[in-house]
Coordinates of C-alpha atoms in Angstrom, one line a residue:
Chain A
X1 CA 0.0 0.0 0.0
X2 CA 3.2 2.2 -0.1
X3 CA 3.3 2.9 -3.6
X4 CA -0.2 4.5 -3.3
X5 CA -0.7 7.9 -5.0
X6 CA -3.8 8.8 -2.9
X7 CA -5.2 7.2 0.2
X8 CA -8.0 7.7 2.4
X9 CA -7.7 6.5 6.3
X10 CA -11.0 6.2 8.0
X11 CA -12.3 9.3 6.2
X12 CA -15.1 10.8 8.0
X13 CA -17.8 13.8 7.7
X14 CA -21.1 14.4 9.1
X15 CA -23.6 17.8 8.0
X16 CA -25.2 18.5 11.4
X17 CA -26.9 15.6 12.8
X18 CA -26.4 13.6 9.6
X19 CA -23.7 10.9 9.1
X20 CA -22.8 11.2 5.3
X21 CA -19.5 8.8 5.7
X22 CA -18.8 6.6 8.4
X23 CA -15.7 5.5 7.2
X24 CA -14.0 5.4 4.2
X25 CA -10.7 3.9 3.4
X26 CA -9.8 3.5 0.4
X27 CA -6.4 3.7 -2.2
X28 CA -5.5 4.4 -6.0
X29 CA -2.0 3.1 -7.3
X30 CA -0.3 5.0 -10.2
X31 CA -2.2 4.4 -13.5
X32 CA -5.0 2.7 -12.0
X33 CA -8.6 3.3 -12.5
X34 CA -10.8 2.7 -9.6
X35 CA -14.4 3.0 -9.1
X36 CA -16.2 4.0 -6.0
X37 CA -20.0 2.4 -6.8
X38 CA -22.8 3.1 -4.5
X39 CA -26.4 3.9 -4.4
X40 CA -27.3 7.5 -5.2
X41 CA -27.1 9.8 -2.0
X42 CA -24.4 7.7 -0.5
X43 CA -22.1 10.8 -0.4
X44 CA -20.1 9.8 -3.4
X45 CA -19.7 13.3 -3.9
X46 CA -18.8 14.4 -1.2
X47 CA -15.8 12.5 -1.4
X48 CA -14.5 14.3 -4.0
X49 CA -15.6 17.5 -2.3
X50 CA -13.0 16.4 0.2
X51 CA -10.7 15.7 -2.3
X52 CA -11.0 19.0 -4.2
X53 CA -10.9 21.2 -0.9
X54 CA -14.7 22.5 -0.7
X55 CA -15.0 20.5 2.4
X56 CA -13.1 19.2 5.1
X57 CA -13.3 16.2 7.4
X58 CA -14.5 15.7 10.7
X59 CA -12.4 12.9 10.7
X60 CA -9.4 10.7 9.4
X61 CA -6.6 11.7 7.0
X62 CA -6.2 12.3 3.2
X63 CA -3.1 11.0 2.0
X64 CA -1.6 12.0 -1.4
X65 CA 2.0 10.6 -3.0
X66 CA 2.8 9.5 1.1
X67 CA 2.1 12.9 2.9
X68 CA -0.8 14.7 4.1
X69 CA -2.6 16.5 1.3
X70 CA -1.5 20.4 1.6
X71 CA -4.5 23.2 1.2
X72 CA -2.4 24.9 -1.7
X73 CA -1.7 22.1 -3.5
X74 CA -4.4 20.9 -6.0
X75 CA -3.2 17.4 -7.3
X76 CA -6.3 17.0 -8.5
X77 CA -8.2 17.6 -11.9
X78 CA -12.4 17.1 -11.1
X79 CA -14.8 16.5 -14.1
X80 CA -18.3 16.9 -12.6
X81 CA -21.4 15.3 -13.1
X82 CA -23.1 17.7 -16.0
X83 CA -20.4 18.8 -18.0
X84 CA -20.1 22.4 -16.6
X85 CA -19.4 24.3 -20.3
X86 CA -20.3 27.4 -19.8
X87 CA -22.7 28.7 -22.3
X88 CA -21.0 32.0 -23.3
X89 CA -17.3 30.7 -24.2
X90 CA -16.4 29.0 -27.1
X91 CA -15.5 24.9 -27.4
X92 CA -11.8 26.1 -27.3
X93 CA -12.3 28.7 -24.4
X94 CA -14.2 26.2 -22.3
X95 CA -11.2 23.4 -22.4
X96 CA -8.8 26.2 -21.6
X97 CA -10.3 27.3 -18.4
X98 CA -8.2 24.9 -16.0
X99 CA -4.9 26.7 -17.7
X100 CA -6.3 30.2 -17.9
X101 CA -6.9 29.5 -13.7
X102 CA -3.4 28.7 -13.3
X103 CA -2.4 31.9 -15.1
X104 CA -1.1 31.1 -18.1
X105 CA -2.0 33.6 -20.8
X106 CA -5.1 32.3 -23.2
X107 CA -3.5 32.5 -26.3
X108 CA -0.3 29.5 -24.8
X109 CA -3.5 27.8 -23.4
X110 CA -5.2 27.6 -26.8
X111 CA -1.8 26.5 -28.3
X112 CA -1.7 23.9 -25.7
X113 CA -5.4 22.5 -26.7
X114 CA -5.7 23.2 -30.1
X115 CA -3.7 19.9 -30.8
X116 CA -6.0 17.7 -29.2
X117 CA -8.9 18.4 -30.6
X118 CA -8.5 15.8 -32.8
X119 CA -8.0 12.9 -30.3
X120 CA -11.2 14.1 -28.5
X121 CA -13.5 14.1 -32.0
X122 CA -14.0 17.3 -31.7
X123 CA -12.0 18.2 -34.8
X124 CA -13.6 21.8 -35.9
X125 CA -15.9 22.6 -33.4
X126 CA -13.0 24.7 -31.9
X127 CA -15.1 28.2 -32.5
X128 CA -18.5 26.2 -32.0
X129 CA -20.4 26.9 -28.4
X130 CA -21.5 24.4 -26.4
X131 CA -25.1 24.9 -27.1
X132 CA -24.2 23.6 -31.1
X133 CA -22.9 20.8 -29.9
X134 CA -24.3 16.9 -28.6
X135 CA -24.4 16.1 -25.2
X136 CA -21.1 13.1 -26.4
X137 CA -19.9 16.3 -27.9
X138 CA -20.0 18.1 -24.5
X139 CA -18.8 15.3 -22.5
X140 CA -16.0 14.7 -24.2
X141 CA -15.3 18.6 -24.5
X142 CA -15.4 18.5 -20.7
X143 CA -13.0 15.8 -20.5
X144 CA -10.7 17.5 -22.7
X145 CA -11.0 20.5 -20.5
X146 CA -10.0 18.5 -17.4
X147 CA -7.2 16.5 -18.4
X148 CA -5.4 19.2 -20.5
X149 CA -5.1 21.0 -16.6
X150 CA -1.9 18.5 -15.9
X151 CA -2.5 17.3 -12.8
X152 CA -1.5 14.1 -11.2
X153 CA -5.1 12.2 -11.3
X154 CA -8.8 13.0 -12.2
X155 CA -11.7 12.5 -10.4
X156 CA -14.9 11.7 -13.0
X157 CA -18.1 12.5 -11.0
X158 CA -20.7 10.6 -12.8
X159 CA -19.4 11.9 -16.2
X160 CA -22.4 10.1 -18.4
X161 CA -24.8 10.0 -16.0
X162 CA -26.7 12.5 -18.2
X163 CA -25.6 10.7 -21.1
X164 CA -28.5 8.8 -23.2
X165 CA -27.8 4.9 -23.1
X166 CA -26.5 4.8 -26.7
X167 CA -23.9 7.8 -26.2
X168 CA -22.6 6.5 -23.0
X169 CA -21.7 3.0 -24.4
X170 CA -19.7 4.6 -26.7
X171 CA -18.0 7.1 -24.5
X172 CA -17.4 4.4 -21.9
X173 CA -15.4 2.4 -24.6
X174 CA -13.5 5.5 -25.9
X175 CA -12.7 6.8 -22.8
X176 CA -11.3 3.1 -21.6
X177 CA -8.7 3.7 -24.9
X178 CA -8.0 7.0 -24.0
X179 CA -7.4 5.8 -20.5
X180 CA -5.4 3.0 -21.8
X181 CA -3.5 5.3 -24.4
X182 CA -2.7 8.4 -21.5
X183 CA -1.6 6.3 -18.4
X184 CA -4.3 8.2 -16.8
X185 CA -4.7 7.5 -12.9
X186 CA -8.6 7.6 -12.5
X187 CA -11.0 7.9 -9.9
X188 CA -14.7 7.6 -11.2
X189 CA -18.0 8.1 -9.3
X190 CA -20.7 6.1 -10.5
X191 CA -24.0 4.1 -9.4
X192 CA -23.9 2.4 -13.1
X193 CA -22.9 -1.6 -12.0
X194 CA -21.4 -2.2 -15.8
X195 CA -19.9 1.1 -16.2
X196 CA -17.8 0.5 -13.1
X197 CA -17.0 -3.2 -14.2
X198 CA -16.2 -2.1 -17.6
X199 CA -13.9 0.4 -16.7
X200 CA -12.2 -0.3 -13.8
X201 CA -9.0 -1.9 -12.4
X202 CA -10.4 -2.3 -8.9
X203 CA -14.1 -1.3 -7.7
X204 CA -14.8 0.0 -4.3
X205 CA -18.7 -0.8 -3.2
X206 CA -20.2 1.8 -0.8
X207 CA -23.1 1.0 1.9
X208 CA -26.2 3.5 1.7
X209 CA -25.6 6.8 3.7
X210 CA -23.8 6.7 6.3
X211 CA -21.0 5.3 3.8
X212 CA -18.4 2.6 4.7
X213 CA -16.6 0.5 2.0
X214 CA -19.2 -2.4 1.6
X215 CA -16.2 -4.4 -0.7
X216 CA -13.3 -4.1 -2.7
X217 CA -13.8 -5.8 -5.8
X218 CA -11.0 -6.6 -8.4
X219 CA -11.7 -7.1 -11.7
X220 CA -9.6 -8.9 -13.6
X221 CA -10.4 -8.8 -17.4
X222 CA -8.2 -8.5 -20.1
X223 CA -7.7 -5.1 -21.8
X224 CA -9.3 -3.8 -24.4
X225 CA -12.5 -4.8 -22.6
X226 CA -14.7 -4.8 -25.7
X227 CA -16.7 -7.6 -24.9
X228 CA -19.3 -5.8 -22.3
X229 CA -21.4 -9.3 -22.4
X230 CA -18.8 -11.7 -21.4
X231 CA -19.4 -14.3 -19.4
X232 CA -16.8 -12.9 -16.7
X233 CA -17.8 -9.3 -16.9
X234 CA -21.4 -10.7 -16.5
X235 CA -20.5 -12.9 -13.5
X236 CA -18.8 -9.9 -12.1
X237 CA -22.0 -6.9 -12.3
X238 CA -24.0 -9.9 -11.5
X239 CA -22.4 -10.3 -7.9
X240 CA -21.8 -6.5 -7.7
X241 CA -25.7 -6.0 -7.9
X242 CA -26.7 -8.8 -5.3
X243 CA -24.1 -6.9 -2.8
X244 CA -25.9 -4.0 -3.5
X245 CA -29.2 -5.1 -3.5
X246 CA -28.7 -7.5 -0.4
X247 CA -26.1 -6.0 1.8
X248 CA -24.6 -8.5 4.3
X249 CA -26.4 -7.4 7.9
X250 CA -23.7 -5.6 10.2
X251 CA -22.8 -7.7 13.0
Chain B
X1 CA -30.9 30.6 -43.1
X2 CA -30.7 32.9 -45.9
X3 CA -31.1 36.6 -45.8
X4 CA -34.3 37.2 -47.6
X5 CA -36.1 34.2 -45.3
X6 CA -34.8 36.3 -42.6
X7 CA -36.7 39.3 -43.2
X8 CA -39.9 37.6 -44.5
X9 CA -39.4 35.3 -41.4
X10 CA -39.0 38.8 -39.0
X11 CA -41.8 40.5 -41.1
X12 CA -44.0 37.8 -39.9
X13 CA -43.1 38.4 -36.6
X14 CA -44.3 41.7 -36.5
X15 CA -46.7 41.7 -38.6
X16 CA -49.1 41.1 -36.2
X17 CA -48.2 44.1 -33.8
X18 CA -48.6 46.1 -37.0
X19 CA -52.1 44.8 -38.1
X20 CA -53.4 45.8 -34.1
X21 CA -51.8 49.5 -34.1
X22 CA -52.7 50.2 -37.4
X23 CA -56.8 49.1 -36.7
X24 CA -56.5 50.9 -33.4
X25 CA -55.3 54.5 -35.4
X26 CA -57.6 53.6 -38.0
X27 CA -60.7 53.5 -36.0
X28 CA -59.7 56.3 -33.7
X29 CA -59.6 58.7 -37.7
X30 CA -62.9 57.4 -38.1
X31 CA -64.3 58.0 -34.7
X32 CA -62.7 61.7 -35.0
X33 CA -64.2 62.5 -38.5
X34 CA -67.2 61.2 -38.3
X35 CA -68.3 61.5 -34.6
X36 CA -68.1 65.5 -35.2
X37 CA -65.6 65.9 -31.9
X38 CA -64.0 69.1 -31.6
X39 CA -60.6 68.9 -32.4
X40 CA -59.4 70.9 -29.0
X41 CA -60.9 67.9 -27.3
X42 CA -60.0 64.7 -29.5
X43 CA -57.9 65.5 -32.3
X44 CA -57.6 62.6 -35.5
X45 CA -54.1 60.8 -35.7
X46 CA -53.8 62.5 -39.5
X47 CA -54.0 66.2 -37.6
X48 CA -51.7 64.9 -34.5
X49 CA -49.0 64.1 -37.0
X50 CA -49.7 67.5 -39.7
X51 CA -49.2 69.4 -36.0
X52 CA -46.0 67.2 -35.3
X53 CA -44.7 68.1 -38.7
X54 CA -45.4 71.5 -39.0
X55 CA -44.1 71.9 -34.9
X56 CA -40.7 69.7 -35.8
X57 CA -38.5 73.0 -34.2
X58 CA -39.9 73.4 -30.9
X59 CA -40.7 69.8 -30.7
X60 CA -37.1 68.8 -31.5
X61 CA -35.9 71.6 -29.3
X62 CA -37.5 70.1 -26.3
X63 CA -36.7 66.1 -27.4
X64 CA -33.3 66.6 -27.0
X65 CA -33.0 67.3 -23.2
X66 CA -35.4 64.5 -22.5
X67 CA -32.9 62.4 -24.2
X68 CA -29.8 63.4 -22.7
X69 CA -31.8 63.2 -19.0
X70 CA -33.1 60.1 -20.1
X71 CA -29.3 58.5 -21.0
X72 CA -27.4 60.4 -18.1
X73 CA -30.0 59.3 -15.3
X74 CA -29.8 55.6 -16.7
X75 CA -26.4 55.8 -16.9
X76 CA -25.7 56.6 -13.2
X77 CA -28.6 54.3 -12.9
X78 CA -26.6 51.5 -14.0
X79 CA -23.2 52.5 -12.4
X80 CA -24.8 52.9 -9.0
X81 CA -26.6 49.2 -9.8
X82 CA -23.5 47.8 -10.8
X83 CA -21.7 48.6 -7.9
X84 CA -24.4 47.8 -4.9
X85 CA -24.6 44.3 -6.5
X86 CA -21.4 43.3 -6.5
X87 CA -20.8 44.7 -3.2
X88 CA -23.9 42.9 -1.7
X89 CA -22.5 39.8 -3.9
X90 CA -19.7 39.9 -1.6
X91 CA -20.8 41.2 1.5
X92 CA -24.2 39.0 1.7
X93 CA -25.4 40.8 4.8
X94 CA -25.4 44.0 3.4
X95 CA -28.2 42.9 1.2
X96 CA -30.7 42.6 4.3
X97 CA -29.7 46.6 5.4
X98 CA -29.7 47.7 1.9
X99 CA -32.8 46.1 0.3
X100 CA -35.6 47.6 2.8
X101 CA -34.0 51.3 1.8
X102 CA -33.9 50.6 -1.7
X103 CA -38.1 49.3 -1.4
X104 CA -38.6 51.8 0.1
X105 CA -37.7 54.4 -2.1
X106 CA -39.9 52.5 -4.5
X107 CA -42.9 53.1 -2.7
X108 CA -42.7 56.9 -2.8
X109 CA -45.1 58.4 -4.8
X110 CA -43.0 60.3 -8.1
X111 CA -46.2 62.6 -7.9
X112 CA -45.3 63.9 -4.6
X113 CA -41.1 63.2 -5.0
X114 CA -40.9 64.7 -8.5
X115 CA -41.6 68.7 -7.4
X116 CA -39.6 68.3 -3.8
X117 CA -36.5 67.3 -5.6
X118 CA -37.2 69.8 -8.2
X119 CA -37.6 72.1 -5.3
X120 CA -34.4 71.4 -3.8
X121 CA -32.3 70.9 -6.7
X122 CA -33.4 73.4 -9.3
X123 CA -34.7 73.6 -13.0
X124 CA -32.0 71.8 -13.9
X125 CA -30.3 68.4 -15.3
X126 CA -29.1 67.2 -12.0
X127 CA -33.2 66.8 -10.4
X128 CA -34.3 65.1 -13.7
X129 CA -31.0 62.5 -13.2
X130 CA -31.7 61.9 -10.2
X131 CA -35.8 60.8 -10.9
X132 CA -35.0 59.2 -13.9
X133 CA -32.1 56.5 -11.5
X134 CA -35.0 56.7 -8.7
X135 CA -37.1 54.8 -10.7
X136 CA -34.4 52.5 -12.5
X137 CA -32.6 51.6 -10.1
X138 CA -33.9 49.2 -8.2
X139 CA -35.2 47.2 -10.8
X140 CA -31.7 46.7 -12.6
X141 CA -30.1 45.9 -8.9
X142 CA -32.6 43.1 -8.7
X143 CA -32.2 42.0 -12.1
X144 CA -28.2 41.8 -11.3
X145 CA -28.2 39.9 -8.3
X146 CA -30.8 37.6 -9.2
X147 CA -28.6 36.9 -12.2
X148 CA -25.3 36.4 -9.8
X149 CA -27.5 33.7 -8.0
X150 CA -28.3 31.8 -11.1
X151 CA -24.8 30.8 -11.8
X152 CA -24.5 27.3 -12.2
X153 CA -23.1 25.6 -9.1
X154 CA -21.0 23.0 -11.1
X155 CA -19.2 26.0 -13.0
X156 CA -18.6 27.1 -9.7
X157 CA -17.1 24.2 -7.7
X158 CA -15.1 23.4 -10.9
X159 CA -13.5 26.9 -10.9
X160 CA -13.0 26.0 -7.2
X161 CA -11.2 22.9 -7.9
X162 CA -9.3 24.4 -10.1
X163 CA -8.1 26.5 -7.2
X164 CA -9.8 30.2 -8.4
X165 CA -10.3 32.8 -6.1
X166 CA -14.3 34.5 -4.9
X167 CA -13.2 37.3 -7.6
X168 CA -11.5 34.9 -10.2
X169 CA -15.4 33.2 -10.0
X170 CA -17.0 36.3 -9.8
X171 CA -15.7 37.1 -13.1
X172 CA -15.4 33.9 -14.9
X173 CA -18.9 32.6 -13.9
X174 CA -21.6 34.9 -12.0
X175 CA -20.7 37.9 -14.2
X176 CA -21.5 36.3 -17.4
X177 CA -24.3 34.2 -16.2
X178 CA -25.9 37.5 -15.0
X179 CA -26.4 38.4 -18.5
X180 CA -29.4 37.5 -19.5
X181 CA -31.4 38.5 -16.1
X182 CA -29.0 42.3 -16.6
X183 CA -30.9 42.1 -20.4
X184 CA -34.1 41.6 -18.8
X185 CA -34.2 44.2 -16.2
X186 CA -32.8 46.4 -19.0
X187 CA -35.4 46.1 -21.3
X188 CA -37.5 47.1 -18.7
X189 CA -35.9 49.9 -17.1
X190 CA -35.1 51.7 -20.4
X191 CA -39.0 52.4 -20.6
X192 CA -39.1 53.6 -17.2
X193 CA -36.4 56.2 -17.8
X194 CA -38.1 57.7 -20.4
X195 CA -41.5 58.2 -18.0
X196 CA -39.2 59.7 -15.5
X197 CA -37.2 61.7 -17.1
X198 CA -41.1 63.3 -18.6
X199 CA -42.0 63.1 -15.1
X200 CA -39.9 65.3 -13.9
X201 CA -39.8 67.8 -16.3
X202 CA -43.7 68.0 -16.3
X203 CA -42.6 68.9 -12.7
X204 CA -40.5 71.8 -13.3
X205 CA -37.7 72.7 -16.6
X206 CA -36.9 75.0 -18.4
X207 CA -36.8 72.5 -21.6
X208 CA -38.1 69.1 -22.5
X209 CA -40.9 67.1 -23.5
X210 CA -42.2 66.8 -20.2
X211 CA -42.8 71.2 -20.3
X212 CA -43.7 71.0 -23.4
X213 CA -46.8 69.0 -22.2
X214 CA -47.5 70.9 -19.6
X215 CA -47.7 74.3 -21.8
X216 CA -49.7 72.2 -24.8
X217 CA -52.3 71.1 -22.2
X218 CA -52.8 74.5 -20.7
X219 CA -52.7 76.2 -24.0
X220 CA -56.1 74.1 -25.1
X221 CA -53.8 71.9 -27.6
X222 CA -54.5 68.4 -26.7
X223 CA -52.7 67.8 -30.6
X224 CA -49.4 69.3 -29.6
X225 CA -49.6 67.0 -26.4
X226 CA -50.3 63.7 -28.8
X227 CA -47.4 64.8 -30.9
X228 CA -45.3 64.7 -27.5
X229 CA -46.8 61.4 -27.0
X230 CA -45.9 60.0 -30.2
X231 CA -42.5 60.9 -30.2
X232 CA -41.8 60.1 -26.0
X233 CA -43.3 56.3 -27.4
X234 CA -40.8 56.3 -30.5
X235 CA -37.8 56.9 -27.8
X236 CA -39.4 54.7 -25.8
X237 CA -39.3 52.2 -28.7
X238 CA -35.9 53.1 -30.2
X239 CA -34.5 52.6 -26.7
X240 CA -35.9 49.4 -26.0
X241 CA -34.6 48.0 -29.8
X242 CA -30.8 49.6 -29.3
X243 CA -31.1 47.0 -25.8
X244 CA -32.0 44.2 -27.8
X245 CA -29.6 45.0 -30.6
X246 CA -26.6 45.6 -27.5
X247 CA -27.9 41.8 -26.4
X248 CA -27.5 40.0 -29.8
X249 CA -24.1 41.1 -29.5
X250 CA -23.1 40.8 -26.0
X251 CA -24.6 37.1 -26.1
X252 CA -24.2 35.4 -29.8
X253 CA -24.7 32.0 -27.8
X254 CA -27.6 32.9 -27.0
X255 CA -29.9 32.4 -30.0
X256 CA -27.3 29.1 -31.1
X257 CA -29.4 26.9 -28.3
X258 CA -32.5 26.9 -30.9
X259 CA -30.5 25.9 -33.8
X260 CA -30.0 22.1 -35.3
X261 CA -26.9 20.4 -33.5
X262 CA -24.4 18.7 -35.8

């Protein structure tokens, strides 16, 4: 557990008289992509809100790279749930915002971006507001917009929660080969069983509200994972969903 | 779309408007001709405009300093709005001791406010500024900070993430998703300005539409006042259209949201 680039011990937070986690404890290695899956209103979120520094905890530690994650330091690059473009700023303008924060002036960031507009099929649309463009479109515009910032892991928030069933497929599998492609260390929110199977290295299954870690679940499948209805992958969701569905009574 | 679809599509639009002002003059002409109504009581549209034309030097004489009230009062209007809401952005508790003053001043009856401040402050420009930002102020204030409020909480705690500071959000997010609500309390406000600033010259000036009113009415020429009328409403109206040209060009995203995706 060493070699971890972000750990939680016994993370704790409570709003008032509400428990939202329990106790969390949970790891990501370098270049691995791990899941935290839960029923909605868990407080999935507001782990990453202790991650990203809008909260802080009542309890436990937040470890990043071996030592105690700093207030200054932001090793972090969030993608939340809707994609967050703002309306009024152009394609190329909204995946520059992370850079333009930092400082750097906008005609460098746009420099920076412009080359990978390709990669993220959005080839053209660089002048193009969000509005003219589909909600893949947007998604993937938002992801670009993230992980051009540089940072040492992202958090994915439910990126294709709002994502129609067709679309998300499709962005699940391109964003496994851009995973695959980037060395990407990923840390995805999700309530979606097959998305988190699909995608993930290791899968961490939360209780309902107040959150623990129900289970840690490996999956093992071969990469590329292009066969969604294999027989292992099916096994797999299938025991994910009776966990969730029929939690083991605490003892 | 192509140009000429774009004018026979905007033609359409208005054409309606047109086809209701047009029988409303119409049947006020007929009612003047043929009801036999003295003229100093209800003169026809055809006479209000002949007046209007053959008028054009005083009328244009007293237009002007209705404009310039009109645009200077809104101006500090604006300034003054602009200003209170981003400090109360800031400084949340200053909205509670601020907003009951600024209500306040909104229930005061322009009747009895317009000849006190004309009393204190003279015949001048500075009494009609001041009427003219009474009565807009408040309204673009609201408009402002409700539009602050309506930013979009994930733009927000993504700037935060991305480690801006209150003013780097301020500007990056709740200053442009004001927009629209600042457009809408705009449109609105422009047409108040214009009654004001009338307002309080019918209240005391040397110059302006609002005197010139005043002296028509008590000189038996209810024409002369019509011909005020019409051309306060054509302000009125070229106002309102400069704030929706200024928002098709502040906000070209705006209209995209209607158009075919790729």
């Amino acid at each position: 557990m060493s070699a971890a680039k972000l750990e939680l011990r016994n993370l704790h937070k409570r709003f008032g008289d509400l428990d939202v986690l329990a106790d969390i404890s949970l790891s990501v290695r370098p270049g691995e992509f791990v899941s935290i899956l839960g029923p909605s209103g868990a407080g999935k979120s507001t782990i990453f809100k202790l991650l990203t520094g809008g909260l802080r905890p009542d309890g436990g530690e937040i470890l990043f790279d071996g030592t105690a994650l700093a207030e200054e330091t932001q090793p972090f690059a969030f993608m939340p749930q809707r994609d967050a473009l703002m309306p009024w700023r152009r394609i190329i303008d909204n995946t520059t915002l992370g850079l333009e924060v930092q400082g750097m002036a906008r005609d460098s960031a746009r420099q920076r971006v412009a080359p990978l507009f390709a990669e993220f099929g959005l080839d053209g649309f660089e002048q193009h507001y969000p509005a003219q463009l589909s909600g893949g479109m947007r998604q993937r515009a938002a992801l670009l917009r993230t992980v051009v910032q540089d940072r040492a892991m992202l958090l994915l928030d439910e990126p294709f929660g709002a994502l129609d069933a067709l679309t998300r497929s499709g962005m699940q599998r391109w964003l496994e080969t851009m995973w695959e492609h980037h060395n990407w260390t990923a840390l995805l929110i999700t309530h979606d069983v097959r998305e988190a199977v699909f995608l993930s290295d290791r899968i961490y299954v939360l209780t309902e509200r107040p959150a623990r870690v129900l289970r840690e679940i490996i999956v093992p499948l071969s990469r590329p994972r292009r066969d969604l209805a294999s027989p292992e992958a099916s096994a797999i969701e299938a025991d994910i969903l009776e966990t969730l569905l029929n939690p083991p009574s605490e003892t | 779309m192509s140009t000429s679809r774009a004018i026979a599509s905007s033609l359409g639009r208005i054409a309606p408007a047109l086809l209701s002002v047009g029988t409303l003059i119409l049947a006020w002409e007929a009612y003047a001709r043929l009801s036999g109504i003295s003229p100093t009581t209800l003169p026809a549209p055809s006479r209000v405009i002949a007046q209007a034309v053959q008028n054009w030097p005083a009328l244009l004489e007293n237009t002007l300093p209705t404009i310039s009230a009109t645009l200077l009062g809104f101006a500090c209007s604006l300034a003054a709005a602009f200003i209170f809401s981003v400090l109360i952005d800031f400084f949340k508790p200053l909205r509670r001791a601020l907003f009951p003053v600024f209500i306040i001043s909104q229930t005061l009856p322009l009747v009895a406010i317009a000849p006190l401040i004309v009393l204190w402050f003279g015949f001048g420009l500075a009494p009609k500024i001041m009427l003219v930002a009474l009565v807009t102020f408040f309204p673009m204030l609201v408009a402002l900070v409700q539009g602050y409020a309506a930013t979009e909480e994930d733009i927000e705690s993504l700037l935060a993430s991305m480690g801006a500071s209150p003013m780097r959000i301020f500007l990056l997010a709740r200053l442009p998703s004001s927009l629209p609500y600042f457009f809408a309390g705009l449109r609105i406000s422009i047409t108040y300005a214009v009654v004001g600033a009338i307002f309080a010259e019918y209240a005391g000036a040397a110059k302006g539409l609002g005197i010139y009113i005043l002296n028509a009415k008590n000189n038996f020429r209810p024409d002369l006042v019509l011909a005020a009328v019409l051309i306060s409403a054509t302000l009125t109206l070229v106002l309102f259209g400069i704030t929706i040209l200024i928002q098709r060009l502040a906000m070209p995203w705006d209209k995209l949201a209607a158009e075919r995706k790729p």
